[in-house]
PDB file of C-alpha atoms in Angstrom:
ATOM      1  CA  MET P   1       0.000   0.000   0.000  1.00 53.00           C
ATOM      2  CA  PHE P   2       2.762   2.436   0.914  1.00 54.00           C
ATOM      3  CA  SER P   3       5.961   2.653  -1.043  1.00 55.00           C
ATOM      4  CA  GLU P   4       9.038   1.354   0.681  1.00 60.00           C
ATOM      5  CA  ASN P   5      10.798   4.680   1.050  1.00 60.00           C
ATOM      6  CA  VAL P   6       7.959   6.248   3.094  1.00 60.00           C
ATOM      7  CA  ASP P   7       8.444   5.734   6.783  1.00 66.00           C
ATOM      8  CA  VAL P   8       5.057   5.446   8.561  1.00 66.00           C
ATOM      9  CA  ASP P   9       5.029   4.795  12.243  1.00 78.00           C
ATOM     10  CA  THR P  10       2.235   2.983  14.076  1.00 79.00           C
ATOM     11  CA  ASP P  11       0.818   6.128  15.695  1.00 78.00           C
ATOM     12  CA  ASP P  12       0.369   7.839  12.324  1.00 78.00           C
ATOM     13  CA  LEU P  13      -1.279   4.739  10.893  1.00 80.00           C
ATOM     14  CA  LEU P  14      -3.705   4.507  13.830  1.00 81.00           C
ATOM     15  CA  LEU P  15      -4.536   8.196  13.506  1.00 81.00           C
ATOM     16  CA  LEU P  16      -5.195   7.769   9.785  1.00 81.00           C
ATOM     17  CA  LEU P  17      -7.456   4.756  10.406  1.00 83.00           C
ATOM     18  CA  MET P  18      -9.392   6.606  13.114  1.00 83.00           C
ATOM     19  CA  MET P  19      -9.923   9.586  10.807  1.00 84.00           C
ATOM     20  CA  MET P  20     -11.168   7.309   8.037  1.00 85.00           C
ATOM     21  CA  MET P  21     -13.558   5.562  10.422  1.00 84.00           C
ATOM     22  CA  MET P  22     -14.902   8.913  11.640  1.00 84.00           C
ATOM     23  CA  MET P  23     -15.468  10.040   8.050  1.00 85.00           C
ATOM     24  CA  MET P  24     -17.318   6.810   7.253  1.00 85.00           C
ATOM     25  CA  HIS P  25     -19.430   7.143  10.394  1.00 82.00           C
ATOM     26  CA  THR P  26     -20.276  10.769   9.542  1.00 84.00           C
ATOM     27  CA  ALA P  27     -21.239   9.799   5.991  1.00 82.00           C
ATOM     28  CA  ALA P  28     -23.447   6.939   7.224  1.00 82.00           C
ATOM     29  CA  ALA P  29     -25.132   9.207   9.770  1.00 80.00           C
ATOM     30  CA  SER P  30     -25.756  11.857   7.099  1.00 78.00           C
ATOM     31  CA  ILE P  31     -27.330   9.309   4.761  1.00 78.00           C
ATOM     32  CA  ALA P  32     -29.514   7.960   7.557  1.00 76.00           C
ATOM     33  CA  LEU P  33     -30.638  11.480   8.462  1.00 73.00           C
ATOM     34  CA  LEU P  34     -31.463  12.363   4.862  1.00 72.00           C
ATOM     35  CA  THR P  35     -33.471   9.199   4.254  1.00 69.00           C
ATOM     36  CA  ALA P  36     -35.328   9.508   7.568  1.00 66.00           C
ATOM     37  CA  ASN P  37     -36.585  12.994   6.684  1.00 61.00           C
ATOM     38  CA  THR P  38     -37.936  12.084   3.254  1.00 63.00           C
ATOM     39  CA  ARG P  39     -41.569  11.000   3.437  1.00 64.00           C
ATOM     40  CA  LYS P  40     -43.561   9.648   0.567  1.00 66.00           C
ATOM     41  CA  ARG P  41     -45.857  12.372  -0.684  1.00 70.00           C
ATOM     42  CA  ARG P  42     -49.502  11.388  -1.036  1.00 68.00           C
ATOM     43  CA  ARG P  43     -51.037  11.747  -4.459  1.00 72.00           C
ATOM     44  CA  TRP P  44     -54.584  12.102  -3.152  1.00 65.00           C
ATOM     45  CA  TRP P  45     -56.317  12.855   0.109  1.00 66.00           C
ATOM     46  CA  VAL P  46     -58.990  10.427  -1.083  1.00 71.00           C
ATOM     47  CA  ARG P  47     -58.652   8.450  -4.303  1.00 71.00           C
ATOM     48  CA  PRO P  48     -61.146   9.566  -6.970  1.00 68.00           C
ATOM     49  CA  ILE P  49     -62.656   6.078  -7.190  1.00 69.00           C
ATOM     50  CA  TYR P  50     -63.454   6.186  -3.461  1.00 67.00           C
ATOM     51  CA  GLN P  51     -65.066   9.615  -3.767  1.00 69.00           C
ATOM     52  CA  LYS P  52     -67.829   7.903  -5.778  1.00 69.00           C
ATOM     53  CA  ARG P  53     -68.711   5.555  -2.913  1.00 69.00           C
ATOM     54  CA  MET P  54     -72.108   7.169  -2.341  1.00 71.00           C
ATOM     55  CA  GLN P  55     -73.075   6.827  -6.012  1.00 73.00           C
ATOM     56  CA  GLN P  56     -71.460   3.494  -6.909  1.00 70.00           C
ATOM     57  CA  GLY P  57     -70.514   1.515  -3.798  1.00 74.00           C
ATOM     58  CA  ASP P  58     -72.337  -1.678  -2.792  1.00 74.00           C
ATOM     59  CA  TYR P  59     -73.752  -0.338   0.445  1.00 76.00           C
ATOM     60  CA  HIS P  60     -75.282   2.834  -0.986  1.00 74.00           C
ATOM     61  CA  ASN P  61     -76.764   1.044  -3.996  1.00 77.00           C
ATOM     62  CA  LEU P  62     -77.144  -2.709  -3.839  1.00 79.00           C
ATOM     63  CA  MET P  63     -77.782  -3.128  -0.122  1.00 84.00           C
ATOM     64  CA  ARG P  64     -80.247  -0.248   0.074  1.00 85.00           C
ATOM     65  CA  GLU P  65     -82.150  -1.548  -2.935  1.00 85.00           C
ATOM     66  CA  MET P  66     -82.289  -5.082  -1.511  1.00 86.00           C
ATOM     67  CA  ARG P  67     -83.317  -3.729   1.884  1.00 89.00           C
ATOM     68  CA  LEU P  68     -86.255  -1.835   0.392  1.00 90.00           C
ATOM     69  CA  SER P  69     -87.461  -4.221  -2.290  1.00 92.00           C
ATOM     70  CA  ASP P  70     -85.949  -7.703  -1.948  1.00 91.00           C
ATOM     71  CA  CYS P  71     -85.530  -8.940   1.616  1.00 91.00           C
ATOM     72  CA  GLU P  72     -84.704 -12.447   0.397  1.00 93.00           C
ATOM     73  CA  MET P  73     -81.666 -11.201  -1.534  1.00 90.00           C
ATOM     74  CA  PHE P  74     -80.691  -9.050   1.462  1.00 89.00           C
ATOM     75  CA  PHE P  75     -80.673 -12.227   3.536  1.00 92.00           C
ATOM     76  CA  HIS P  76     -78.505 -14.034   0.959  1.00 90.00           C
ATOM     77  CA  TYR P  77     -76.147 -11.071   0.852  1.00 86.00           C
ATOM     78  CA  THR P  78     -75.706 -10.600   4.621  1.00 89.00           C
ATOM     79  CA  ARG P  79     -77.015 -13.896   6.073  1.00 91.00           C
ATOM     80  CA  LEU P  80     -79.317 -11.784   8.276  1.00 91.00           C
ATOM     81  CA  THR P  81     -82.846 -10.490   7.911  1.00 94.00           C
ATOM     82  CA  VAL P  82     -83.303  -6.725   7.773  1.00 93.00           C
ATOM     83  CA  GLU P  83     -84.587  -6.795  11.356  1.00 95.00           C
ATOM     84  CA  GLN P  84     -81.616  -8.868  12.573  1.00 94.00           C
ATOM     85  CA  PHE P  85     -79.254  -6.502  10.774  1.00 91.00           C
ATOM     86  CA  ASP P  86     -80.859  -3.487  12.485  1.00 93.00           C
ATOM     87  CA  ASP P  87     -80.745  -5.181  15.910  1.00 93.00           C
ATOM     88  CA  LEU P  88     -77.095  -6.101  15.466  1.00 92.00           C
ATOM     89  CA  LEU P  89     -76.313  -2.566  14.314  1.00 90.00           C
ATOM     90  CA  ARG P  90     -77.926  -1.095  17.450  1.00 91.00           C
ATOM     91  CA  THR P  91     -75.823  -3.436  19.587  1.00 92.00           C
ATOM     92  CA  VAL P  92     -72.410  -3.060  17.953  1.00 90.00           C
ATOM     93  CA  GLY P  93     -72.797   0.368  16.308  1.00 88.00           C
ATOM     94  CA  PRO P  94     -71.336   2.419  19.162  1.00 86.00           C
ATOM     95  CA  HIS P  95     -68.342   0.069  19.384  1.00 86.00           C
ATOM     96  CA  ILE P  96     -67.423   0.182  15.691  1.00 81.00           C
ATOM     97  CA  THR P  97     -67.826   3.934  15.148  1.00 80.00           C
ATOM     98  CA  LYS P  98     -64.531   5.636  14.301  1.00 72.00           C
ATOM     99  CA  LYS P  99     -63.442   9.200  14.848  1.00 70.00           C
ATOM    100  CA  SER P 100     -61.315  10.660  12.083  1.00 68.00           C
ATOM    101  CA  ASN P 101     -60.286  13.830  10.255  1.00 60.00           C
ATOM    102  CA  ARG P 102     -61.785  12.383   7.106  1.00 65.00           C
ATOM    103  CA  ALA P 103     -65.383  11.317   6.707  1.00 66.00           C
ATOM    104  CA  PRO P 104     -65.210   7.868   8.326  1.00 71.00           C
ATOM    105  CA  LEU P 105     -67.320   4.899   7.348  1.00 77.00           C
ATOM    106  CA  GLY P 106     -70.447   4.819   9.420  1.00 81.00           C
ATOM    107  CA  PRO P 107     -71.178   1.860  11.670  1.00 86.00           C
ATOM    108  CA  VAL P 108     -73.866   0.598   9.280  1.00 85.00           C
ATOM    109  CA  GLN P 109     -71.331   0.415   6.437  1.00 83.00           C
ATOM    110  CA  ARG P 110     -68.697  -1.208   8.652  1.00 86.00           C
ATOM    111  CA  LEU P 111     -71.222  -3.815   9.771  1.00 88.00           C
ATOM    112  CA  ALA P 112     -72.320  -4.446   6.175  1.00 86.00           C
ATOM    113  CA  ILE P 113     -68.722  -4.994   5.047  1.00 86.00           C
ATOM    114  CA  THR P 114     -67.999  -7.305   7.975  1.00 88.00           C
ATOM    115  CA  LEU P 115     -71.119  -9.383   7.358  1.00 89.00           C
ATOM    116  CA  ARG P 116     -70.337  -9.602   3.641  1.00 86.00           C
ATOM    117  CA  PHE P 117     -66.856 -10.838   4.509  1.00 89.00           C
ATOM    118  CA  LEU P 118     -68.267 -13.448   6.891  1.00 90.00           C
ATOM    119  CA  ALA P 119     -70.949 -14.501   4.392  1.00 89.00           C
ATOM    120  CA  THR P 120     -68.647 -14.919   1.392  1.00 89.00           C
ATOM    121  CA  GLY P 121     -65.067 -15.117   2.579  1.00 87.00           C
ATOM    122  CA  CYS P 122     -64.162 -12.527  -0.067  1.00 84.00           C
ATOM    123  CA  SER P 123     -60.695 -11.075   0.146  1.00 85.00           C
ATOM    124  CA  HIS P 124     -60.269  -7.683   1.769  1.00 82.00           C
ATOM    125  CA  GLN P 125     -59.195  -6.301  -1.600  1.00 82.00           C
ATOM    126  CA  THR P 126     -62.414  -7.531  -3.256  1.00 84.00           C
ATOM    127  CA  LEU P 127     -64.531  -6.001  -0.507  1.00 85.00           C
ATOM    128  CA  ALA P 128     -62.610  -2.747  -0.803  1.00 79.00           C
ATOM    129  CA  PHE P 129     -63.423  -2.572  -4.503  1.00 74.00           C
ATOM    130  CA  GLN P 130     -67.069  -3.553  -4.021  1.00 78.00           C
ATOM    131  CA  PHE P 131     -67.705  -1.013  -1.283  1.00 80.00           C
ATOM    132  CA  ARG P 132     -65.262   1.543  -2.715  1.00 75.00           C
ATOM    133  CA  ILE P 133     -63.149   1.951   0.387  1.00 78.00           C
ATOM    134  CA  GLY P 134     -59.418   2.241   0.888  1.00 76.00           C
ATOM    135  CA  LYS P 135     -57.204  -0.447   2.365  1.00 68.00           C
ATOM    136  CA  GLU P 136     -56.859   1.507   5.602  1.00 68.00           C
ATOM    137  CA  SER P 137     -60.633   1.609   5.963  1.00 69.00           C
ATOM    138  CA  TYR P 138     -61.194  -2.114   5.686  1.00 60.00           C
ATOM    139  CA  SER P 139     -58.481  -3.147   8.130  1.00 60.00           C
ATOM    140  CA  MET P 140     -60.971  -2.806  10.930  1.00 52.00           C
TER     141      MET P 140
END
């Protein structure tokens, strides 16, 4: 590493190694600090597809229609009668209500999603698409 005519004593070599280690440590700490401060920027507050939940989601369309005009299909969809659904909602509603900055899913929607999951075994992703909710919303 060093040419033969350069005389390096042990103290100088140790000092050089310590300086190199300090520089490496400083560089590693700087990289860690820079990466810790960079957060992924959100593209949307709410995805556009989820903004259409009231117009196109299962709860606001299919379930309401079945509830009003086809109780038999409502039963097949939720495995509960309309009356049983309402009783269960009164019981668990206060416990499944969320508080949030955004407009949270109401307890009736949360119950509907849970019952649909239990009735069909659909994946969380499928339920999220059907009810037009984000992945954070369905991880109840």
